[in-house]
Amino acid sequence: MSLTKYLRKAWRKPDKKILRKRMIDWRKGNSIVRVDKPLRIDRARSLGYKAKRGVTIVRVRLRRGGHKRTRPYKARRTKRLHINKNLRLNYKEIAEKRVAKKYTNMEVLNSYQVGKDGKHYFFEVILIDPSKPEIKSDKELGSLAMSPKKRAQRSITSASRKSRGLRNSPVKAPKVRPSLRANRRRGN
């Protein structure tokens, strides 16, 4: 077996003591931290990570729990409180959007989960810098550098497409077009 296969097998049941110790340190730090190399090298490589200039890994900490909005304390009628509306984004998508907002010159390639405790989710997000010549000349990443910008904000990353229902094959469950909201309005 290759090293990658062993790493993948090890991450199915990670060592709880080591991971807990790491998460205690992560909680003390900032919510968005740039890291030198990925914690899960096998997962990062499968999602497009390469150890070259222009490719960066960022760890994100997110609060767990419902996405329910807080009750507004300013005057408005009950109808306009909007406290029963839940956010339709998944945690991975939120992490990618926050990172994209902070690192404006970079594009979000993909992300993966590295940990979860009672209060937080931890993700590592792979970023690429489209202006670097190493990225432009790369076969896989070059097309991404030339494509339209702000992938995470426009919800066209893998996690965003999944939450929007675009991942299903047309045979199993076709995506309701143009959107879920438009279909509800149509009465379907």
Coordinates of N, CA, C and O in Angstrom, one line a residue:
M1 N 0.8 -1.2 0.0 CA 0.0 0.0 0.0 C 0.9 1.3 0.0 O 2.0 1.2 0.6
S2 N 0.4 2.3 -0.6 CA 1.1 3.6 -0.6 C 0.9 4.3 0.7 O 0.0 4.0 1.5
L3 N 1.8 5.3 0.9 CA 1.7 6.1 2.1 C 0.3 6.8 2.2 O -0.2 6.9 3.3
T4 N -0.2 7.3 1.1 CA -1.5 8.0 1.1 C -2.6 7.1 1.6 O -3.5 7.5 2.3
K5 N -2.5 5.8 1.2 CA -3.6 4.8 1.6 C -3.5 4.6 3.2 O -4.5 4.5 3.8
Y6 N -2.3 4.5 3.7 CA -2.1 4.4 5.2 C -2.6 5.6 5.9 O -3.3 5.5 6.9
L7 N -2.3 6.8 5.3 CA -2.8 8.1 6.0 C -4.3 8.1 6.0 O -4.9 8.5 7.0
R8 N -4.9 7.8 4.8 CA -6.4 7.8 4.7 C -7.0 6.8 5.8 O -8.0 7.1 6.4
K9 N -6.4 5.7 5.9 CA -6.9 4.7 6.9 C -6.7 5.2 8.3 O -7.6 5.0 9.2
A10 N -5.6 5.9 8.6 CA -5.4 6.4 9.9 C -6.4 7.5 10.3 O -6.8 7.7 11.5
W11 N -6.8 8.3 9.3 CA -7.8 9.4 9.6 C -9.2 8.9 9.7 O -10.1 9.7 10.1
R12 N -9.5 7.6 9.4 CA -10.8 7.1 9.7 C -11.1 7.0 11.2 O -12.2 7.3 11.7
K13 N -10.0 6.6 12.0 CA -10.1 6.6 13.4 C -8.9 7.4 14.0 O -7.9 6.7 14.3
P14 N -8.9 8.7 14.0 CA -7.7 9.4 14.5 C -7.5 9.3 15.9 O -8.4 9.0 16.7
D15 N -6.2 9.5 16.4 CA -5.9 9.4 17.8 C -6.6 10.6 18.5 O -6.3 11.7 18.3
K16 N -7.5 10.2 19.4 CA -8.3 11.3 20.1 C -7.5 12.2 21.0 O -7.8 13.4 21.0
K17 N -6.5 11.7 21.6 CA -5.7 12.5 22.6 C -4.9 13.6 21.8 O -5.0 14.7 22.2
I18 N -4.3 13.2 20.7 CA -3.5 14.1 20.0 C -4.4 15.2 19.3 O -4.1 16.4 19.4
L19 N -5.5 14.7 18.8 CA -6.5 15.6 18.1 C -7.1 16.6 19.1 O -7.2 17.8 18.8
R20 N -7.4 16.1 20.3 CA -8.0 17.0 21.4 C -7.0 18.0 21.8 O -7.3 19.2 21.9
K21 N -5.7 17.6 21.9 CA -4.7 18.6 22.3 C -4.5 19.7 21.2 O -4.4 20.9 21.6
R22 N -4.5 19.3 20.0 CA -4.4 20.2 18.9 C -5.6 21.2 18.9 O -5.4 22.4 18.7
M23 N -6.8 20.7 19.1 CA -8.0 21.5 19.0 C -8.0 22.5 20.2 O -8.5 23.7 20.1
I24 N -7.4 22.2 21.3 CA -7.3 23.1 22.5 C -6.4 24.3 22.1 O -6.7 25.4 22.3
D25 N -5.3 24.0 21.4 CA -4.4 25.0 20.9 C -5.1 25.9 19.8 O -4.9 27.1 19.8
W26 N -5.8 25.2 18.9 CA -6.5 26.0 17.8 C -7.6 26.9 18.4 O -7.8 28.0 17.9
R27 N -8.2 26.5 19.5 CA -9.3 27.3 20.1 C -8.7 28.6 20.7 O -9.4 29.7 20.7
K28 N -7.5 28.5 21.2 CA -6.8 29.7 21.8 C -6.4 30.7 20.7 O -6.3 31.9 21.0
G29 N -6.1 30.3 19.5 CA -5.7 31.2 18.4 C -6.8 31.9 17.7 O -8.0 31.9 18.2
N30 N -6.5 32.5 16.6 CA -7.5 33.2 15.8 C -8.4 32.2 15.1 O -8.0 31.1 14.9
S31 N -9.5 32.7 14.6 CA -10.5 31.9 13.9 C -10.0 31.5 12.5 O -10.3 30.4 12.0
I32 N -9.2 32.4 11.8 CA -8.6 32.0 10.5 C -7.1 32.1 10.6 O -6.6 33.2 10.9
V33 N -6.4 31.0 10.4 CA -5.0 31.0 10.6 C -4.4 30.3 9.3 O -4.8 29.2 8.9
R34 N -3.3 30.9 8.8 CA -2.6 30.4 7.7 C -1.6 29.3 8.2 O -0.9 29.6 9.2
V35 N -1.6 28.1 7.7 CA -0.7 27.1 8.1 C 0.3 26.7 7.0 O 0.1 27.0 5.9
D36 N 1.5 26.2 7.5 CA 2.6 25.8 6.6 C 2.2 24.7 5.6 O 2.4 24.8 4.4
K37 N 1.7 23.6 6.2 CA 1.4 22.5 5.4 C 0.1 21.8 5.9 O -0.3 22.0 7.0
P38 N -0.6 21.1 5.0 CA -1.9 20.5 5.4 C -1.8 19.4 6.5 O -0.8 18.7 6.5
L39 N -2.7 19.3 7.4 CA -2.8 18.3 8.4 C -3.1 16.9 7.8 O -2.5 15.9 8.1
R40 N -4.0 16.9 6.9 CA -4.4 15.7 6.1 C -3.9 15.8 4.7 O -4.6 16.2 3.8
I41 N -2.7 15.4 4.5 CA -2.0 15.6 3.2 C -2.7 14.7 2.2 O -2.8 15.1 1.0
D42 N -3.2 13.5 2.5 CA -3.9 12.7 1.6 C -5.2 13.3 1.0 O -5.4 13.4 -0.2
R43 N -5.9 13.9 1.9 CA -7.2 14.6 1.5 C -6.9 15.8 0.7 O -7.6 16.1 -0.3
A44 N -5.9 16.6 1.2 CA -5.6 17.8 0.4 C -5.1 17.5 -1.0 O -5.5 18.2 -1.9
R45 N -4.3 16.5 -1.1 CA -3.8 16.2 -2.5 C -4.9 15.7 -3.4 O -5.0 16.0 -4.6
S46 N -5.9 14.9 -2.8 CA -7.0 14.5 -3.6 C -7.9 15.6 -4.0 O -8.6 15.5 -5.0
L47 N -7.9 16.7 -3.3 CA -8.7 17.9 -3.7 C -7.9 18.9 -4.5 O -8.5 20.0 -4.8
G48 N -6.7 18.6 -4.9 CA -6.0 19.5 -5.8 C -4.8 20.3 -5.2 O -4.2 21.1 -5.9
Y49 N -4.4 20.0 -3.9 CA -3.3 20.7 -3.3 C -2.0 20.2 -3.9 O -1.8 19.0 -4.2
K50 N -1.1 21.2 -4.1 CA 0.3 20.9 -4.6 C 1.2 21.7 -3.8 O 0.9 22.9 -3.5
A51 N 2.4 21.1 -3.4 CA 3.4 21.9 -2.6 C 4.2 22.8 -3.5 O 5.3 22.4 -3.9
K52 N 3.6 23.9 -3.9 CA 4.3 24.8 -4.8 C 3.9 26.2 -4.5 O 2.9 26.5 -3.7
R53 N 4.7 27.2 -5.0 CA 4.3 28.6 -4.8 C 3.0 28.9 -5.3 O 2.6 28.5 -6.4
G54 N 2.2 29.7 -4.6 CA 0.9 30.1 -5.1 C -0.2 29.2 -4.5 O -1.4 29.6 -4.6
V55 N 0.1 28.2 -3.8 CA -0.9 27.3 -3.2 C -0.7 27.4 -1.7 O 0.4 27.2 -1.1
T56 N -1.8 27.8 -1.0 CA -1.8 28.0 0.5 C -2.9 27.3 1.2 O -3.9 27.0 0.6
I57 N -2.6 26.9 2.4 CA -3.6 26.2 3.3 C -3.9 27.2 4.4 O -3.1 27.8 5.1
V58 N -5.2 27.3 4.7 CA -5.7 28.1 5.8 C -6.7 27.3 6.7 O -7.5 26.6 6.1
R59 N -6.5 27.3 8.0 CA -7.4 26.6 8.9 C -8.4 27.6 9.4 O -8.1 28.7 9.8
V60 N -9.7 27.2 9.5 CA -10.8 28.0 9.9 C -11.5 27.3 11.1 O -11.7 26.1 11.1
R61 N -11.9 28.2 12.1 CA -12.7 27.7 13.2 C -14.1 28.3 13.1 O -14.2 29.5 12.9
L62 N -15.1 27.4 13.2 CA -16.5 27.9 13.1 C -17.2 27.4 14.3 O -17.0 26.3 14.8
R63 N -18.1 28.3 14.8 CA -19.0 27.9 15.9 C -20.1 26.9 15.4 O -20.6 27.1 14.3
R64 N -20.3 25.9 16.2 CA -21.3 24.9 15.9 C -22.6 25.3 16.4 O -22.7 26.3 17.2
G65 N -23.7 24.6 15.9 CA -25.0 25.0 16.4 C -25.9 25.4 15.2 O -25.4 25.5 14.1
G66 N -27.2 25.6 15.6 CA -28.1 26.0 14.5 C -27.7 27.4 13.9 O -27.1 28.2 14.5
H67 N -28.2 27.5 12.7 CA -27.9 28.8 12.0 C -29.0 29.8 12.2 O -29.3 30.6 11.3
K68 N -29.8 29.6 13.2 CA -30.9 30.5 13.5 C -30.4 31.9 13.8 O -29.5 32.0 14.5
R69 N -31.1 32.9 13.3 CA -30.7 34.2 13.5 C -31.1 34.7 14.9 O -32.1 34.2 15.4
T70 N -30.4 35.6 15.4 CA -30.7 36.2 16.7 C -31.9 37.1 16.6 O -32.1 37.8 15.6
R71 N -32.6 37.2 17.7 CA -33.8 38.1 17.7 C -33.4 39.5 17.7 O -32.7 39.9 18.6
P72 N -33.9 40.3 16.7 CA -33.6 41.7 16.7 C -34.2 42.5 17.9 O -35.3 42.2 18.4
Y73 N -33.4 43.4 18.5 CA -33.9 44.2 19.6 C -34.4 45.5 19.3 O -34.8 46.3 20.1
K74 N -34.3 45.9 18.0 CA -34.9 47.2 17.6 C -36.4 47.1 17.2 O -36.8 46.0 17.0
A75 N -37.0 48.2 17.2 CA -38.5 48.2 16.9 C -38.8 47.7 15.5 O -38.2 48.2 14.5
R76 N -39.7 46.8 15.4 CA -40.3 46.4 14.1 C -41.5 45.5 14.5 O -41.6 44.9 15.6
R77 N -42.4 45.3 13.5 CA -43.5 44.5 13.7 C -43.1 43.0 13.7 O -42.1 42.6 13.1
T78 N -43.9 42.2 14.3 CA -43.6 40.8 14.5 C -43.3 40.0 13.2 O -42.4 39.2 13.2
K79 N -44.0 40.4 12.2 CA -43.9 39.8 10.9 C -42.5 39.9 10.3 O -42.0 39.1 9.6
R80 N -41.8 41.0 10.7 CA -40.5 41.3 10.1 C -39.3 40.9 11.0 O -38.2 41.4 10.8
L81 N -39.6 40.1 12.0 CA -38.5 39.7 12.9 C -37.5 38.7 12.2 O -36.3 38.7 12.5
H82 N -38.0 37.8 11.3 CA -37.2 36.9 10.6 C -36.3 36.0 11.5 O -35.2 35.7 11.3
I83 N -36.9 35.5 12.6 CA -36.2 34.7 13.5 C -36.4 33.2 13.2 O -35.6 32.4 13.7
N84 N -37.4 32.8 12.5 CA -37.6 31.4 12.1 C -36.9 31.0 10.9 O -37.0 29.8 10.5
K85 N -36.3 31.9 10.2 CA -35.6 31.5 9.0 C -34.2 31.0 9.3 O -33.4 31.6 10.0
N86 N -33.9 29.8 8.8 CA -32.6 29.2 9.0 C -31.7 29.4 7.8 O -32.2 29.5 6.7
L87 N -30.4 29.5 8.0 CA -29.4 29.7 7.0 C -29.3 28.4 6.2 O -29.2 27.3 6.8
R88 N -29.3 28.4 4.9 CA -29.3 27.2 4.1 C -27.9 26.8 3.7 O -27.7 25.8 2.9
L89 N -26.9 27.4 4.2 CA -25.5 27.1 3.9 C -25.0 26.0 4.8 O -25.4 25.9 5.9
N90 N -24.1 25.1 4.3 CA -23.5 24.2 5.2 C -22.2 24.8 5.8 O -21.7 25.8 5.3
Y91 N -21.6 24.1 6.8 CA -20.5 24.7 7.5 C -19.3 24.9 6.6 O -18.6 25.9 6.7
K92 N -19.0 23.9 5.7 CA -17.9 24.0 4.8 C -18.0 25.2 3.9 O -17.0 25.9 3.7
E93 N -19.2 25.5 3.5 CA -19.4 26.6 2.6 C -19.2 27.9 3.3 O -18.6 28.9 2.8
I94 N -19.6 28.0 4.6 CA -19.4 29.2 5.4 C -17.9 29.4 5.6 O -17.5 30.5 5.5
A95 N -17.2 28.3 5.9 CA -15.8 28.4 6.1 C -15.1 29.0 4.8 O -14.2 29.9 4.9
E96 N -15.4 28.4 3.7 CA -14.8 28.9 2.4 C -15.1 30.4 2.2 O -14.3 31.1 1.7
K97 N -16.4 30.8 2.4 CA -16.7 32.2 2.2 C -16.0 33.1 3.1 O -15.6 34.2 2.7
R98 N -15.8 32.7 4.4 CA -15.1 33.6 5.3 C -13.6 33.7 4.9 O -13.0 34.8 5.0
V99 N -13.0 32.6 4.4 CA -11.6 32.7 4.0 C -11.5 33.6 2.8 O -10.6 34.4 2.6
A100 N -12.4 33.4 1.8 CA -12.4 34.2 0.6 C -12.5 35.7 0.9 O -11.9 36.5 0.2
K101 N -13.3 36.0 1.9 CA -13.5 37.4 2.3 C -12.2 38.0 2.8 O -11.9 39.2 2.6
K102 N -11.4 37.2 3.6 CA -10.2 37.6 4.2 C -9.0 37.7 3.1 O -8.3 38.6 3.1
Y103 N -8.9 36.6 2.4 CA -7.8 36.5 1.4 C -8.4 36.9 0.0 O -8.7 36.0 -0.8
T104 N -8.5 38.2 -0.3 CA -9.2 38.7 -1.5 C -8.4 38.4 -2.8 O -9.0 38.3 -3.8
N105 N -7.1 38.3 -2.7 CA -6.3 38.1 -3.9 C -6.2 36.6 -4.3 O -5.6 36.3 -5.3
M106 N -6.8 35.7 -3.5 CA -6.7 34.3 -3.7 C -8.1 33.7 -4.0 O -9.1 34.3 -3.6
E107 N -8.0 32.6 -4.7 CA -9.2 31.8 -5.0 C -9.3 30.6 -4.2 O -8.3 29.9 -4.0
V108 N -10.5 30.2 -3.7 CA -10.8 29.0 -3.0 C -10.8 27.8 -3.9 O -11.6 27.8 -4.9
L109 N -10.0 26.8 -3.7 CA -9.9 25.6 -4.5 C -10.9 24.6 -4.0 O -11.8 24.1 -4.7
N110 N -10.7 24.3 -2.7 CA -11.6 23.3 -2.0 C -11.3 23.3 -0.5 O -10.4 24.1 -0.1
S111 N -12.0 22.5 0.2 CA -11.8 22.4 1.7 C -12.1 21.1 2.2 O -12.8 20.3 1.6
Y112 N -11.7 20.8 3.5 CA -12.0 19.5 4.1 C -12.0 19.7 5.6 O -11.3 20.7 6.1
Q113 N -12.7 18.9 6.3 CA -12.8 19.0 7.8 C -11.6 18.3 8.5 O -11.1 17.2 8.0
V114 N -11.0 19.0 9.5 CA -9.9 18.4 10.2 C -10.2 18.1 11.7 O -9.5 17.4 12.3
G115 N -11.4 18.6 12.2 CA -11.7 18.3 13.5 C -13.1 18.9 13.9 O -13.6 19.8 13.2
K116 N -13.6 18.4 15.0 CA -14.9 18.9 15.5 C -14.9 18.6 17.0 O -14.6 17.5 17.4
D117 N -15.3 19.6 17.8 CA -15.5 19.3 19.2 C -16.9 19.8 19.6 O -17.7 20.1 18.7
G118 N -17.1 20.0 20.9 CA -18.5 20.3 21.3 C -18.9 21.7 20.9 O -20.1 22.0 20.7
K119 N -18.0 22.6 20.6 CA -18.3 24.0 20.3 C -18.0 24.4 18.9 O -18.5 25.3 18.4
H120 N -17.0 23.8 18.3 CA -16.4 24.3 17.0 C -16.2 23.2 16.0 O -16.1 22.0 16.3
Y121 N -16.3 23.6 14.7 CA -15.8 22.8 13.6 C -14.5 23.4 13.1 O -14.3 24.6 13.2
F122 N -13.6 22.6 12.6 CA -12.3 23.1 12.1 C -12.2 22.5 10.7 O -12.3 21.3 10.4
F123 N -11.9 23.5 9.8 CA -11.7 23.1 8.4 C -10.4 23.7 7.9 O -9.9 24.7 8.4
E124 N -9.8 23.0 6.9 CA -8.7 23.5 6.2 C -9.1 23.8 4.8 O -9.7 23.0 4.1
V125 N -8.8 25.0 4.3 CA -9.2 25.5 3.0 C -8.0 25.7 2.1 O -7.0 26.3 2.6
I126 N -8.1 25.1 0.9 CA -7.0 25.2 0.0 C -7.2 26.5 -0.9 O -8.2 26.6 -1.5
L127 N -6.2 27.4 -0.9 CA -6.3 28.6 -1.7 C -5.2 28.6 -2.8 O -4.1 28.1 -2.6
I128 N -5.5 29.2 -3.9 CA -4.5 29.4 -5.0 C -4.4 30.9 -5.3 O -5.4 31.6 -5.3
D129 N -3.2 31.3 -5.7 CA -3.0 32.7 -6.1 C -2.9 32.7 -7.6 O -1.9 32.3 -8.2
P130 N -4.0 33.2 -8.3 CA -4.0 33.2 -9.8 C -2.9 34.0 -10.4 O -2.6 33.8 -11.6
S131 N -2.3 35.0 -9.7 CA -1.4 35.9 -10.3 C 0.0 35.2 -10.4 O 0.9 35.7 -11.2
K132 N 0.3 34.1 -9.7 CA 1.6 33.5 -9.7 C 1.8 32.8 -11.0 O 1.0 32.0 -11.5
P133 N 3.0 32.9 -11.6 CA 3.3 32.2 -12.9 C 3.3 30.7 -12.7 O 3.0 29.9 -13.7
E134 N 3.7 30.1 -11.5 CA 3.6 28.7 -11.3 C 2.2 28.1 -11.4 O 2.0 27.0 -11.9
I135 N 1.2 28.9 -11.0 CA -0.2 28.5 -11.1 C -0.7 28.6 -12.5 O -1.4 27.7 -13.0
K136 N -0.3 29.7 -13.2 CA -0.7 29.9 -14.6 C -0.3 28.8 -15.5 O -1.0 28.4 -16.4
S137 N 1.0 28.4 -15.3 CA 1.6 27.3 -16.2 C 1.1 25.9 -15.8 O 1.4 25.0 -16.5
D138 N 0.5 25.7 -14.6 CA 0.1 24.4 -14.2 C -1.1 23.9 -15.0 O -2.0 24.7 -15.4
K139 N -1.1 22.6 -15.4 CA -2.1 22.0 -16.2 C -3.5 22.0 -15.5 O -4.5 22.4 -16.1
E140 N -3.5 21.6 -14.3 CA -4.8 21.5 -13.5 C -5.3 22.8 -13.0 O -6.5 23.1 -13.1
L141 N -4.4 23.6 -12.4 CA -4.8 24.8 -11.7 C -4.8 26.0 -12.6 O -5.4 27.0 -12.3
G142 N -4.2 25.9 -13.8 CA -4.1 27.1 -14.7 C -5.4 27.5 -15.2 O -5.7 28.7 -15.3
S143 N -6.3 26.5 -15.5 CA -7.6 26.9 -16.0 C -8.5 27.6 -14.9 O -9.3 28.4 -15.2
L144 N -8.2 27.2 -13.7 CA -8.9 27.8 -12.6 C -8.5 29.3 -12.4 O -9.2 30.2 -12.1
A145 N -7.2 29.5 -12.7 CA -6.6 30.9 -12.5 C -7.2 31.8 -13.6 O -7.4 33.0 -13.4
M146 N -7.5 31.3 -14.8 CA -8.0 32.1 -15.9 C -9.5 32.3 -15.8 O -10.1 33.1 -16.5
S147 N -10.2 31.4 -15.0 CA -11.7 31.5 -15.0 C -12.1 32.7 -14.2 O -11.3 33.4 -13.5
P148 N -13.4 33.0 -14.2 CA -13.9 34.2 -13.5 C -13.7 34.1 -12.0 O -13.6 33.0 -11.4
K149 N -13.5 35.2 -11.4 CA -13.1 35.2 -10.0 C -14.2 35.1 -9.0 O -15.3 35.0 -9.3
K150 N -13.8 35.0 -7.7 CA -14.7 34.9 -6.5 C -15.6 33.7 -6.6 O -16.8 33.7 -6.5
R151 N -15.0 32.5 -6.7 CA -15.7 31.2 -6.8 C -16.5 31.0 -5.5 O -17.7 30.6 -5.6
A152 N -15.9 31.2 -4.3 CA -16.6 31.0 -3.1 C -17.8 31.9 -2.9 O -18.9 31.5 -2.5
Q153 N -17.7 33.2 -3.2 CA -18.8 34.2 -3.0 C -19.9 33.9 -4.0 O -21.0 34.2 -3.8
R154 N -19.6 33.4 -5.2 CA -20.6 33.1 -6.2 C -21.1 31.7 -6.1 O -21.9 31.2 -6.9
S155 N -20.7 30.9 -5.0 CA -21.2 29.6 -4.7 C -21.0 28.6 -5.8 O -21.9 27.9 -6.2
I156 N -19.8 28.6 -6.4 CA -19.5 27.6 -7.4 C -18.4 26.6 -7.0 O -17.8 25.9 -7.8
T157 N -18.0 26.6 -5.7 CA -17.1 25.6 -5.2 C -17.8 24.3 -4.9 O -19.1 24.3 -5.0
S158 N -17.1 23.2 -4.7 CA -17.7 21.9 -4.5 C -18.7 21.9 -3.4 O -19.8 21.3 -3.6
A159 N -18.4 22.5 -2.2 CA -19.3 22.4 -1.1 C -20.6 23.2 -1.4 O -21.7 22.9 -1.0
S160 N -20.4 24.4 -2.1 CA -21.5 25.2 -2.4 C -22.5 24.5 -3.4 O -23.7 24.6 -3.2
R161 N -21.9 23.9 -4.3 CA -22.7 23.2 -5.3 C -23.5 22.0 -4.7 O -24.6 21.7 -5.1
K162 N -22.9 21.4 -3.7 CA -23.5 20.3 -3.0 C -24.7 20.8 -2.2 O -25.8 20.2 -2.3
S163 N -24.6 21.9 -1.5 CA -25.7 22.4 -0.7 C -26.8 23.0 -1.6 O -27.9 23.1 -1.2
R164 N -26.5 23.4 -2.8 CA -27.5 23.9 -3.8 C -28.2 22.7 -4.5 O -29.1 23.0 -5.3
G165 N -27.7 21.5 -4.3 CA -28.4 20.3 -4.9 C -27.9 20.1 -6.3 O -28.6 19.4 -7.1
L166 N -26.7 20.6 -6.7 CA -26.2 20.4 -8.0 C -25.3 19.1 -8.2 O -24.8 18.8 -9.3
R167 N -25.0 18.4 -7.1 CA -24.1 17.3 -7.1 C -24.8 16.0 -7.6 O -24.1 15.1 -8.1
N168 N -26.1 15.9 -7.5 CA -26.8 14.7 -8.0 C -26.7 14.5 -9.5 O -26.7 15.4 -10.2
S169 N -26.7 13.2 -9.8 CA -26.7 12.9 -11.3 C -28.1 13.0 -11.8 O -29.1 12.8 -11.1
P170 N -28.3 13.4 -13.1 CA -29.6 13.6 -13.6 C -30.5 12.3 -13.6 O -31.7 12.4 -13.6
V171 N -29.8 11.2 -13.6 CA -30.6 9.9 -13.6 C -31.3 9.7 -12.2 O -32.4 9.4 -12.1
K172 N -30.5 9.9 -11.1 CA -31.0 9.6 -9.8 C -32.0 10.7 -9.3 O -33.2 10.4 -9.1
A173 N -31.6 11.9 -9.2 CA -32.5 13.0 -8.8 C -32.1 14.2 -9.5 O -31.1 14.9 -9.2
P174 N -32.8 14.6 -10.5 CA -32.4 15.8 -11.3 C -32.6 17.1 -10.4 O -33.4 17.2 -9.6
K175 N -31.7 18.0 -10.7 CA -31.7 19.3 -10.0 C -33.0 20.1 -10.4 O -33.2 20.1 -11.6
V176 N -33.7 20.6 -9.5 CA -34.9 21.4 -9.9 C -34.4 22.8 -10.3 O -33.8 23.5 -9.6
R177 N -34.6 23.1 -11.6 CA -34.1 24.3 -12.2 C -35.2 25.3 -12.2 O -36.4 24.9 -12.3
P178 N -35.0 26.6 -12.2 CA -33.7 27.2 -12.0 C -33.2 27.2 -10.6 O -32.0 27.2 -10.4
S179 N -34.1 27.1 -9.6 CA -33.6 27.0 -8.2 C -34.7 26.4 -7.4 O -35.9 26.4 -7.8
L180 N -34.4 26.1 -6.2 CA -35.4 25.5 -5.2 C -36.5 26.6 -4.9 O -37.6 26.3 -4.9
R181 N -36.0 27.8 -4.7 CA -36.9 28.9 -4.4 C -37.9 29.2 -5.5 O -39.1 29.4 -5.3
A182 N -37.3 29.2 -6.7 CA -38.1 29.5 -7.9 C -39.2 28.4 -8.1 O -40.3 28.7 -8.5
N183 N -38.8 27.2 -7.8 CA -39.8 26.1 -8.0 C -40.9 26.1 -6.9 O -42.0 25.8 -7.2
R184 N -40.5 26.6 -5.7 CA -41.5 26.7 -4.7 C -42.5 27.8 -5.1 O -43.7 27.7 -4.8
R185 N -42.0 28.9 -5.6 CA -42.8 30.0 -6.0 C -43.8 29.6 -7.2 O -44.9 30.1 -7.3
R186 N -43.3 28.7 -8.0 CA -44.0 28.2 -9.1 C -45.2 27.3 -8.7 O -46.1 27.0 -9.4
G187 N -45.0 26.7 -7.5 CA -46.1 25.8 -6.9 C -45.8 24.4 -7.2 O -46.7 23.5 -7.0
N188 N -44.5 24.0 -7.5 CA -44.2 22.6 -7.8 C -43.8 21.9 -6.5 O -43.1 22.5 -5.7

